[in-house]
Coordinates of C-alpha atoms in Angstrom, one line a residue:
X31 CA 62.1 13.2 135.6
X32 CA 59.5 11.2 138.2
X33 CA 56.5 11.1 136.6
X34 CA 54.7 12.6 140.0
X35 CA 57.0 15.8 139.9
X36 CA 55.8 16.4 136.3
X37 CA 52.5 15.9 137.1
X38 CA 52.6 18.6 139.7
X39 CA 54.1 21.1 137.3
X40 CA 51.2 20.3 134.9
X41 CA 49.0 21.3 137.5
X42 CA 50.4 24.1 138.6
X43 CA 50.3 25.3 135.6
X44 CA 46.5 23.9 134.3
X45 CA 45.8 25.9 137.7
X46 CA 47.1 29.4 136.6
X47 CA 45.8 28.4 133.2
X48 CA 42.5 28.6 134.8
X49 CA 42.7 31.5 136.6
X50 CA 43.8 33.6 133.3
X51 CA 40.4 31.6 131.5
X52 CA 38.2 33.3 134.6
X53 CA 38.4 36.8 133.5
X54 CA 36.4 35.5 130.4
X55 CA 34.4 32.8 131.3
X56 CA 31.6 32.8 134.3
X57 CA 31.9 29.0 135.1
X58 CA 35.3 29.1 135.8
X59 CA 35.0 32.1 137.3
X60 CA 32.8 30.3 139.9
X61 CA 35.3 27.6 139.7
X62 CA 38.5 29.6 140.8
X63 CA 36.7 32.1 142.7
X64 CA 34.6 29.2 145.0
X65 CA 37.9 27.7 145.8
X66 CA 39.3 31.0 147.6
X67 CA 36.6 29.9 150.3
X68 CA 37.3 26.0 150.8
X69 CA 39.7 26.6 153.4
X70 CA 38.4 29.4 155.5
X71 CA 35.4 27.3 155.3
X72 CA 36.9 24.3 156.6
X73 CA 39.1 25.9 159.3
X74 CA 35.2 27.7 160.7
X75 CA 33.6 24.3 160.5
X76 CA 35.9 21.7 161.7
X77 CA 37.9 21.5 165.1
X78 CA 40.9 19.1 165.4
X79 CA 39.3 16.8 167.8
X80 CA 36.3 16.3 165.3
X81 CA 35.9 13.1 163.4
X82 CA 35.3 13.2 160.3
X83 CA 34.2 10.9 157.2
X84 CA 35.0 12.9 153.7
X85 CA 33.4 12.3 150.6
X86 CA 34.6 13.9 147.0
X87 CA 32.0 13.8 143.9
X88 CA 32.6 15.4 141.3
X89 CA 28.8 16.9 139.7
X90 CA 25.6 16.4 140.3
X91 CA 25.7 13.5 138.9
X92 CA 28.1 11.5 141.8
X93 CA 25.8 13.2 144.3
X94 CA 23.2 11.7 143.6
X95 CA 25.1 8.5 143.7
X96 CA 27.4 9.5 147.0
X97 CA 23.8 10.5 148.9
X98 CA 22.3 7.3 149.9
X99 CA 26.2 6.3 151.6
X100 CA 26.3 10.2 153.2
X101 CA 22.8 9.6 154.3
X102 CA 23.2 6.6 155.9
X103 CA 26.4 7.9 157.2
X104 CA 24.9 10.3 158.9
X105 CA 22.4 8.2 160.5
X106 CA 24.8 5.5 161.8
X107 CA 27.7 7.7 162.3
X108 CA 25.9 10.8 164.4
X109 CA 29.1 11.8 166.4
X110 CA 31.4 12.2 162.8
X111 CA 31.3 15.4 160.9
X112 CA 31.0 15.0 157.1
X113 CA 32.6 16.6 154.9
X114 CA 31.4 16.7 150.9
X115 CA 33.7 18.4 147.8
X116 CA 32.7 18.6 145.1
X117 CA 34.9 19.4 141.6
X118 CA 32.6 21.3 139.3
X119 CA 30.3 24.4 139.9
X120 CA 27.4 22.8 138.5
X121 CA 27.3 20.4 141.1
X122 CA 28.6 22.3 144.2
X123 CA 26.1 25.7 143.5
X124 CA 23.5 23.6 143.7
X125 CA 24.0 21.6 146.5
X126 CA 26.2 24.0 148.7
X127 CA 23.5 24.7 151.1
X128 CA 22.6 21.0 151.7
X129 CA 22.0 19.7 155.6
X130 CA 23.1 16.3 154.3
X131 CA 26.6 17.2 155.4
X132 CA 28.9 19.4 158.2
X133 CA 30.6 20.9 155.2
X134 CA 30.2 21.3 151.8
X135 CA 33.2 22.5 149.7
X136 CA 35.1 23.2 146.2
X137 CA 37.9 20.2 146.1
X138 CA 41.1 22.1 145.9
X139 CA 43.1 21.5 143.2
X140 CA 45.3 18.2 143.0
X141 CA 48.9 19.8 144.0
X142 CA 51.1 18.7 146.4
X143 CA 50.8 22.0 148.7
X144 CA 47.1 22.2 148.5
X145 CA 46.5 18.5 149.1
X146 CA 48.3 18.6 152.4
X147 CA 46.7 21.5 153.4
X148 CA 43.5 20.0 153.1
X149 CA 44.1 16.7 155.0
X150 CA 45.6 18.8 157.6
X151 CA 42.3 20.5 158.5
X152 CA 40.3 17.6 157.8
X153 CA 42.0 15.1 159.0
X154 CA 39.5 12.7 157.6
X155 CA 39.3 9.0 159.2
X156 CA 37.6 7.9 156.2
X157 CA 37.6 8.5 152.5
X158 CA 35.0 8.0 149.8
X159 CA 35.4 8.7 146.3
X160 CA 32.5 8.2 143.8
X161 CA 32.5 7.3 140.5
X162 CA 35.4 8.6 138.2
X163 CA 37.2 10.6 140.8
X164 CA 40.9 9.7 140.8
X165 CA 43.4 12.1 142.1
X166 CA 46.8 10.8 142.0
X167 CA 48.0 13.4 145.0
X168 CA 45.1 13.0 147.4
X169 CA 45.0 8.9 146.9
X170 CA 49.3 9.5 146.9
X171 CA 48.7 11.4 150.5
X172 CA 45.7 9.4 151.8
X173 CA 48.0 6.3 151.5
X174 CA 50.6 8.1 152.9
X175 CA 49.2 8.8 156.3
X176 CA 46.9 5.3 156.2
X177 CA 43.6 6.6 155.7
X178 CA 41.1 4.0 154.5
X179 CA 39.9 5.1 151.4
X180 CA 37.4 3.8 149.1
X181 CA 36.2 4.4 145.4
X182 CA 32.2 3.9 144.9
X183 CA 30.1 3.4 142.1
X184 CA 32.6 2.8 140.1
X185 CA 32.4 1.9 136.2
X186 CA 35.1 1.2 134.1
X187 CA 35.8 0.9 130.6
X188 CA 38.7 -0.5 128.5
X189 CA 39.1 3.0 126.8
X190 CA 40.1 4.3 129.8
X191 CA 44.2 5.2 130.7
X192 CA 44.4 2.7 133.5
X193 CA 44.1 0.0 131.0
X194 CA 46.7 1.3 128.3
X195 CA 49.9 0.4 127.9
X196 CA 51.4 4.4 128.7
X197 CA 48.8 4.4 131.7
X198 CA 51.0 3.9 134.2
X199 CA 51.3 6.3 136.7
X200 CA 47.4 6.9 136.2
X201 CA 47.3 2.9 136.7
X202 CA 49.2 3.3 140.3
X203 CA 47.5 6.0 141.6
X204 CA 44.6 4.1 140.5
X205 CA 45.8 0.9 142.7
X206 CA 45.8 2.9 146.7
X207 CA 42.4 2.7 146.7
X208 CA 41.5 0.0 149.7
X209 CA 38.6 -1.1 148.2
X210 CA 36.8 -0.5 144.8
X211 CA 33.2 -0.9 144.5
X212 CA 31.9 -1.3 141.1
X213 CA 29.0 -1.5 139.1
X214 CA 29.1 -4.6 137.1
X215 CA 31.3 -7.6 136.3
X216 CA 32.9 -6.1 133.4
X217 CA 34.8 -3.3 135.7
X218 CA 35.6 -5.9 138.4
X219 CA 37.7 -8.3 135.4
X220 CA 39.0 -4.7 133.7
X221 CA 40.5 -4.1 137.5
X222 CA 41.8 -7.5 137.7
X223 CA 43.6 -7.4 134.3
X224 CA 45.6 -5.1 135.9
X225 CA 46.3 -6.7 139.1
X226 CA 43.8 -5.0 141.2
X227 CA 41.8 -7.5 143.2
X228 CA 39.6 -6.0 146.3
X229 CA 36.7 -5.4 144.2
X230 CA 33.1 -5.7 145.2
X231 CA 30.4 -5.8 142.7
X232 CA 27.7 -4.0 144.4
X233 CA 25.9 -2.4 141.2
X234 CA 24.5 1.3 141.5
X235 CA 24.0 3.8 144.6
X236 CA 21.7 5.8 142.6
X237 CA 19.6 2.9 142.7
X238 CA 18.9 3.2 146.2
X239 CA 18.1 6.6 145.6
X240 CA 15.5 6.7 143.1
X241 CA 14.2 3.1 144.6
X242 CA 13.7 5.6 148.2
X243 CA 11.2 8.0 145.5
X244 CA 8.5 5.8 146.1
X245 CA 8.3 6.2 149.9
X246 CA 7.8 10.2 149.7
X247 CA 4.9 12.0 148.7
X248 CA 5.2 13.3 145.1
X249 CA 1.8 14.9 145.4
X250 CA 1.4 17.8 143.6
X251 CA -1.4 20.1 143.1
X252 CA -1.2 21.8 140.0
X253 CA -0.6 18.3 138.4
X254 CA -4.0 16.6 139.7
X255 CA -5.0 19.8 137.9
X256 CA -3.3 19.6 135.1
X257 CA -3.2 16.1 134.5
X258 CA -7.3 15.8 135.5
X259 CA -6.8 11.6 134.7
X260 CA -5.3 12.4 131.2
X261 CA -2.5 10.8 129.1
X262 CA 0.2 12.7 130.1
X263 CA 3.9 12.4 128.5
X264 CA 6.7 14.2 130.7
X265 CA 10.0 15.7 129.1
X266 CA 12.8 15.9 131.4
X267 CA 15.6 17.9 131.0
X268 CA 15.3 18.8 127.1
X269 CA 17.6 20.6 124.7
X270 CA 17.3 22.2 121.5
X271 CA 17.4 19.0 119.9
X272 CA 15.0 17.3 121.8
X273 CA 12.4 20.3 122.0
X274 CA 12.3 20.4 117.9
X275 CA 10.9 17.1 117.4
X276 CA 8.8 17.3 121.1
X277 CA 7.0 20.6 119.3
X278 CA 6.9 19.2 116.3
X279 CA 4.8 16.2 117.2
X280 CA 2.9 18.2 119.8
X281 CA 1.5 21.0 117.0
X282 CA 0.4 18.0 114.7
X283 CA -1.0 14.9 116.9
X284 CA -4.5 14.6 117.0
X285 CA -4.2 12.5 120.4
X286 CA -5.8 12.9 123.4
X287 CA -2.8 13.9 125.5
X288 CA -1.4 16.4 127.9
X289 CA 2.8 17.3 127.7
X290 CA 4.8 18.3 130.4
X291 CA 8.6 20.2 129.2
X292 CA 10.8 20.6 131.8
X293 CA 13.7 22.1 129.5
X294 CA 17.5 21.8 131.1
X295 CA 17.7 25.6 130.2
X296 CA 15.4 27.9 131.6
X297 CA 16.5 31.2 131.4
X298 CA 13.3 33.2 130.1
X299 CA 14.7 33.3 126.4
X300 CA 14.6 29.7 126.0
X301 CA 11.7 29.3 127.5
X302 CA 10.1 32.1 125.1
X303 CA 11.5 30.1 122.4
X304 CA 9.4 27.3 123.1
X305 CA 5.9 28.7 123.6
X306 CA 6.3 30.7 121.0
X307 CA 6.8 27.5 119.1
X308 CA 3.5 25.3 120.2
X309 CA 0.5 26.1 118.5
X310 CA -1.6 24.7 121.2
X311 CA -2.3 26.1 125.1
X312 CA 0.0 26.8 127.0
X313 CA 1.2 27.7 130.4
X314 CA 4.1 28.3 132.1
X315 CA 4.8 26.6 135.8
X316 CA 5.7 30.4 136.9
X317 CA 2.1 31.7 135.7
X318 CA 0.1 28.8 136.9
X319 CA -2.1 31.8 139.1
X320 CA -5.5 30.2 139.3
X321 CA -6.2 29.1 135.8
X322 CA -8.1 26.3 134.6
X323 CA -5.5 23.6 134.1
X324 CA -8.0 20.9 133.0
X325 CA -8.2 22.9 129.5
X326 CA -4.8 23.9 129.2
X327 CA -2.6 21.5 126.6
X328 CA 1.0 21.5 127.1
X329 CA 2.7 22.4 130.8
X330 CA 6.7 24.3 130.9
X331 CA 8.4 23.8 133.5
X332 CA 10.7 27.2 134.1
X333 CA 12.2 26.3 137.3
X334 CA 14.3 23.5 139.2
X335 CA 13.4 20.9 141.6
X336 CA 10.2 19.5 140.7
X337 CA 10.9 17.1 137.5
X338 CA 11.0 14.2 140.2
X339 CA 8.1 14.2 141.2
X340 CA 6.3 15.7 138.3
X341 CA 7.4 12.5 136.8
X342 CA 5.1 10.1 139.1
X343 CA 2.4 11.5 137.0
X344 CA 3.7 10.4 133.6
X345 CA 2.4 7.3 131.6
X346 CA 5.6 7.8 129.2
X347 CA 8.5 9.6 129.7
X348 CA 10.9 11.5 127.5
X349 CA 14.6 12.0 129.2
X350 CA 16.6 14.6 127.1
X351 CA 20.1 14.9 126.4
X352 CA 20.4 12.1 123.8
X353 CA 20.5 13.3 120.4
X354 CA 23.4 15.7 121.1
X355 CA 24.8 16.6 125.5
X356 CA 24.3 14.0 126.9
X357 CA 21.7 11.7 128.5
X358 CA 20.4 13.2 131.7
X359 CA 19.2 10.6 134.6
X360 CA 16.8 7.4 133.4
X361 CA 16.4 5.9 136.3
X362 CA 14.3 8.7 137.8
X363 CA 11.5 7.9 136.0
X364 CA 12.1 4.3 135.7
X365 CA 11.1 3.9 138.9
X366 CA 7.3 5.1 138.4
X367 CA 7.2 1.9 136.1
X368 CA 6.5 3.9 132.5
X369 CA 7.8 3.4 129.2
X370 CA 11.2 6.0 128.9
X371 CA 12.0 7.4 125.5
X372 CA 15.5 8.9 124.9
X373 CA 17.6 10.0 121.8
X374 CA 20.1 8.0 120.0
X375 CA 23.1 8.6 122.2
X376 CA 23.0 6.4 125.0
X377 CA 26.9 4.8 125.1
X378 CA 28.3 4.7 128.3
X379 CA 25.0 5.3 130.8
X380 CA 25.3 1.6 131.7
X381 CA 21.7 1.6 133.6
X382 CA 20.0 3.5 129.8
X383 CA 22.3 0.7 128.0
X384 CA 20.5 -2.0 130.4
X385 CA 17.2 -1.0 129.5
X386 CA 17.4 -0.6 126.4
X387 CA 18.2 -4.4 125.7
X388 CA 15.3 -5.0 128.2
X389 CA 13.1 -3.2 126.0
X390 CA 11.9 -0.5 129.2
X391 CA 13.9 2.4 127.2
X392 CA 13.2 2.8 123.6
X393 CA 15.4 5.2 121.9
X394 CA 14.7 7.4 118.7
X395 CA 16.7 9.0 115.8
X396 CA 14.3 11.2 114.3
X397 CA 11.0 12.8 114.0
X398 CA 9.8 9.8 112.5
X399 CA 10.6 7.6 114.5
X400 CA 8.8 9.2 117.5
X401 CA 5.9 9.8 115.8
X402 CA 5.5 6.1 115.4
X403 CA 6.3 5.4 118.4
X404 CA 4.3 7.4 120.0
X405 CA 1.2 6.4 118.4
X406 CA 2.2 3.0 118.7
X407 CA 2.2 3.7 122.6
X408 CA -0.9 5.9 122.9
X409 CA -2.9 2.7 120.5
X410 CA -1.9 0.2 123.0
X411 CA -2.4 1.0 126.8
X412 CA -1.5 -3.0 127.8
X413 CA 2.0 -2.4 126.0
X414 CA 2.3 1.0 128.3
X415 CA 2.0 -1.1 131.4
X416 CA 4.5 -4.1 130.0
X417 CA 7.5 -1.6 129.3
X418 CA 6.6 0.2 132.1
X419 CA 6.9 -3.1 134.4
X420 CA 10.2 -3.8 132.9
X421 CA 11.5 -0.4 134.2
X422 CA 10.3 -0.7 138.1
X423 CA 11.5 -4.2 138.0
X424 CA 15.2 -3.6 137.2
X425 CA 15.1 -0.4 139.7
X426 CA 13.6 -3.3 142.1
X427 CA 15.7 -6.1 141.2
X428 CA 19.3 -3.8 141.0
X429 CA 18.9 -1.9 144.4
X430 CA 21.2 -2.8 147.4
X431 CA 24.7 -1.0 146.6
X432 CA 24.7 1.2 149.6
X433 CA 24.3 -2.0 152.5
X434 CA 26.9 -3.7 150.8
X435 CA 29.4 -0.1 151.4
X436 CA 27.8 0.3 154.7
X437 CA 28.9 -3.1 156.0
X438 CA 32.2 -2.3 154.6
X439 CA 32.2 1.0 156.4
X440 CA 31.2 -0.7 159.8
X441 CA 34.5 -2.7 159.3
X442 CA 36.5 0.4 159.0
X443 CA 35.2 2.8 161.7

């Protein structure tokens, strides 16, 4: 039996396998029930004389990376529609309303039907995955009707199926990819162990992002309030595990220091959880009012969208995820130029694996050790600026991913 046929049964069946799981779960609820809409959505949006570029992330996470490319996209290319899927809910309920592109959609699922369907309507003249994304039918199809199609930000690892010996129908799906722009030399020699050669080293996108930070106005009132010319440490993006030892250091330093916590959960029980915890004042970002911020202690963030630029006010930074989820993004604050602290899990986030040999990240595996570290920062203001500098710099000195794409783009359309 072709190895394609069963992989269309699998998904066939992984697909009604999900729809059985969505009468229990919310998320893929959202997940089946989003995908009922991709192509009325499609069919309202696009015309068949448009031109259209289509890019496919799959979270957040390859937005970020795939939005420097859709910008400039959208800059140069003015008379192509764009169209953005995304894979996961997390990713596409956030950013489903964004004017960055024509269209913003749930990727169908990866079966023969489906895929045809969707190139049908959007008929794309160009293709961009990001990151991880490889879907054997839409790269099978794509090739099929000679659609330039290119993979971004790419990272690979030898753990990965490609590079096993039973990998190989993931290994030539892999392969009709045009062109494969990775993040480091270690992915461009993986892809040529395997035979795959039209590899660009460009590093990564999300460095053009976060480099871009600098030029907007982060400005924020209830910070110069807040922060009145303090110490201030910022918390991005905490868990559980992260807030324990953040609470526990904050209700027994004697330092002269304001904390901001921007926990990854805020729903109001969680964030209950936490002031109930801290023994020292304590305001909410949702009951700021008119209060006196210069005399309040510790700062919780209970919404979404300002961590960015609460984080230009930061002389250290604390990026959550790392004792137990998953490290969120580094590189955000990196570019303010301060000292980042994470948790011990940091395998696999090549840019937190970068600067932690450089000595701009310092990770922790206990309460302990963060103590120290902490007064070992707070006693020393010159180190502060040193690791800091070590941050901006590889932000500075690793920027430039997206020209290299673009020129490839200008080759294509």
């Amino acid at each position: 039996m072709p190895l394609r046929f069963l992989y269309n049964i699998l998904i066939n069946i992984a697909w009604f396998g999900l729809k059985v799981i969505a009468l229990f779960n919310a998320k893929i609820k959202l997940f089946v029930q989003g995908r009922k809409n991709t192509f009325p959505l499609l069919e309202e949006k696009l015309n068949k004389t448009d031109k259209t570029i289509w890019m496919h992330v799959a979270s957040l996470g390859e937005f970020e990376q795939g939005l420097p490319i859709l910008e400039r996209l959208r800059s140069k290319y003015p008379e192509h529609k764009l169209v953005l899927s995304f894979f996961s809910p997390s990713g596409y309920e956030v950013k489903k309303n964004t004017s960055v592109a024509d269209v913003v959609v749930y990727l169908p699922m990866d079966s023969n039907s489906k895929v045809k369907h969707f190139l049908n309507i959007v008929n794309p003249r160009l293709a961009i995955f990001v990151k991880y994304e490889v879907w054997p039918n839409y790269l099978y199809h794509l090739k099929k009707r000679n659609v330039p199609t290119i993979l971004v930000s790419a990272i690979f690892s030898g753990r990965q199926i490609y590079f096993k010996s039973f990998g190989g129908f993931m290994r030539r799906s892999l392969k009709k990819f045009d062109h494969y722009f990775v993040q480091d030399e270690k992915s461009k020699k993986l892809l040529e162990s395997i035979g795959i050669k039209n590899s660009s080293v460009g590093g990564d996108t999300r460095l053009d992002r976060v480099s871009e930070i600098l030029q907007r106005n982060n400005q924020l009132d209830f910070m110069d309030r807040f922060k009145n010319n303090q110490l201030c440490l910022v918390a991005g993006s905490t868990w559980p595990e992260d807030e324990k030892i953040l609470i526990d250091h904050i209700n027994n330093t004697t330092e002269k220091i304001k904390f901001v916590i921007a926990p990854h959960e805020i729903k109001a029980s969680h964030i209950d959880k936490i002031t109930l915890a801290l023994k020292k004042t304590t305001v909410r970002y949702s009951e700021l009012g008119d209060q006196n911020l210069k005399e309040i202690d510790i700062l919780i963030i209970d919404t979404i969208g300002l961590l960015t630029k609460i984080y230009s006010y930061a002389n250290i930074a604390y990026v959550g995820g790392g004792f137990a989820t998953g490290l969120h993004n580094t590189m955000e604050p990196a570019v303010f130029g301060i000292p980042i602290i994470i948790g011990p899990q940091f395998g696999g986030f090549k840019e937190a694996e970068d600067l932690v040999n450089a000595g701009g990240i310092i990770p922790v595996s206990s309460q302990d050790s963060f103590d120290n570290l902490m007064g070992d920062l707070l006693n020393n203001p010159i180190s502060i600026k040193k690791i800091g500098d070590i941050n901006a710099d590889y932000i500075n000195s690793n920027k430039g991913a997206s020209e290299l794409i673009m020129k490839h783009i200008s080759n294509i359309l």
